Coordinates of C-alpha atoms in Angstrom, one line a residue:
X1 CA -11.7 43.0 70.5
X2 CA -15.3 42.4 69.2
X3 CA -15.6 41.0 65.2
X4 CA -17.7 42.4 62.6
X5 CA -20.6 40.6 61.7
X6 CA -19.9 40.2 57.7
X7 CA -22.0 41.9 55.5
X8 CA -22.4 38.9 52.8
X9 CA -24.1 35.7 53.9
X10 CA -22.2 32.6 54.2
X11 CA -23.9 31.3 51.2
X12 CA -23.4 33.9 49.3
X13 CA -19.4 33.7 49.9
X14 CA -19.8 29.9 49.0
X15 CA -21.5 30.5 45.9
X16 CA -19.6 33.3 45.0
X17 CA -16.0 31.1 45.8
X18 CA -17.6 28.4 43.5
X19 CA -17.9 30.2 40.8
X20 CA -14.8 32.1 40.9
X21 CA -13.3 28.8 41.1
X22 CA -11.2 29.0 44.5
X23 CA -13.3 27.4 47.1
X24 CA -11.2 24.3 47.1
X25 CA -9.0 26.8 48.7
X26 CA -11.7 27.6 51.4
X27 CA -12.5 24.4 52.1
X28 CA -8.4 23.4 52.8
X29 CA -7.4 26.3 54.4
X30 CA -10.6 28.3 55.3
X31 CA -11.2 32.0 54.1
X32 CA -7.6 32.8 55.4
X33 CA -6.1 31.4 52.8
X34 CA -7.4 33.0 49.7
X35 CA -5.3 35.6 47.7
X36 CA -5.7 39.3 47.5
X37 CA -6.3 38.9 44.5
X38 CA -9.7 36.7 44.7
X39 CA -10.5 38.7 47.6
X40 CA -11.0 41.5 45.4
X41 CA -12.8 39.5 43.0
X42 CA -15.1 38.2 45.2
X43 CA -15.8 41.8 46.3
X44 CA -16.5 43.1 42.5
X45 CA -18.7 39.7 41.9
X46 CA -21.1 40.9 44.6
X47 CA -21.0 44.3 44.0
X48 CA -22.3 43.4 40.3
X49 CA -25.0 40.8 41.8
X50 CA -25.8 43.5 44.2
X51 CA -26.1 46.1 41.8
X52 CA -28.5 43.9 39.2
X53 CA -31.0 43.6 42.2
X54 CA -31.6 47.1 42.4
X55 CA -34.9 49.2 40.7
X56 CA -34.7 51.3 38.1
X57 CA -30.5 50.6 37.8
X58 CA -29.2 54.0 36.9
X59 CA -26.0 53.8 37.7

């Protein structure tokens, strides 16, 4: 079974897990161990970031 390659960086999780205020989580029990919950959070944080970066956002 072959794995994805993610489509946000490494970093990006990090920085993201920091400021959502769960990567003591990530580092204890690696990205397994984080809820649903900031999953989905983590998801809508780069989405926004993502969005921000684009020209003339008219969404």
């Amino acid at each position: 079974m072959s794995r994805r390659k993610g489509i946000m960086s490494h970093q990006l999780k990090e920085e993201i897990a920091k400021e959502l205020g769960f990567y003591d989580v990530v580092q204890q029990e690696g990205w397994g161990g984080i809820k649903a919950r900031d999953a989905g959070n983590m998801v809508k944080r780069a989405i926004e970031m993502a969005e921000r970066q684009l020209p003339n956002n008219n969404l």
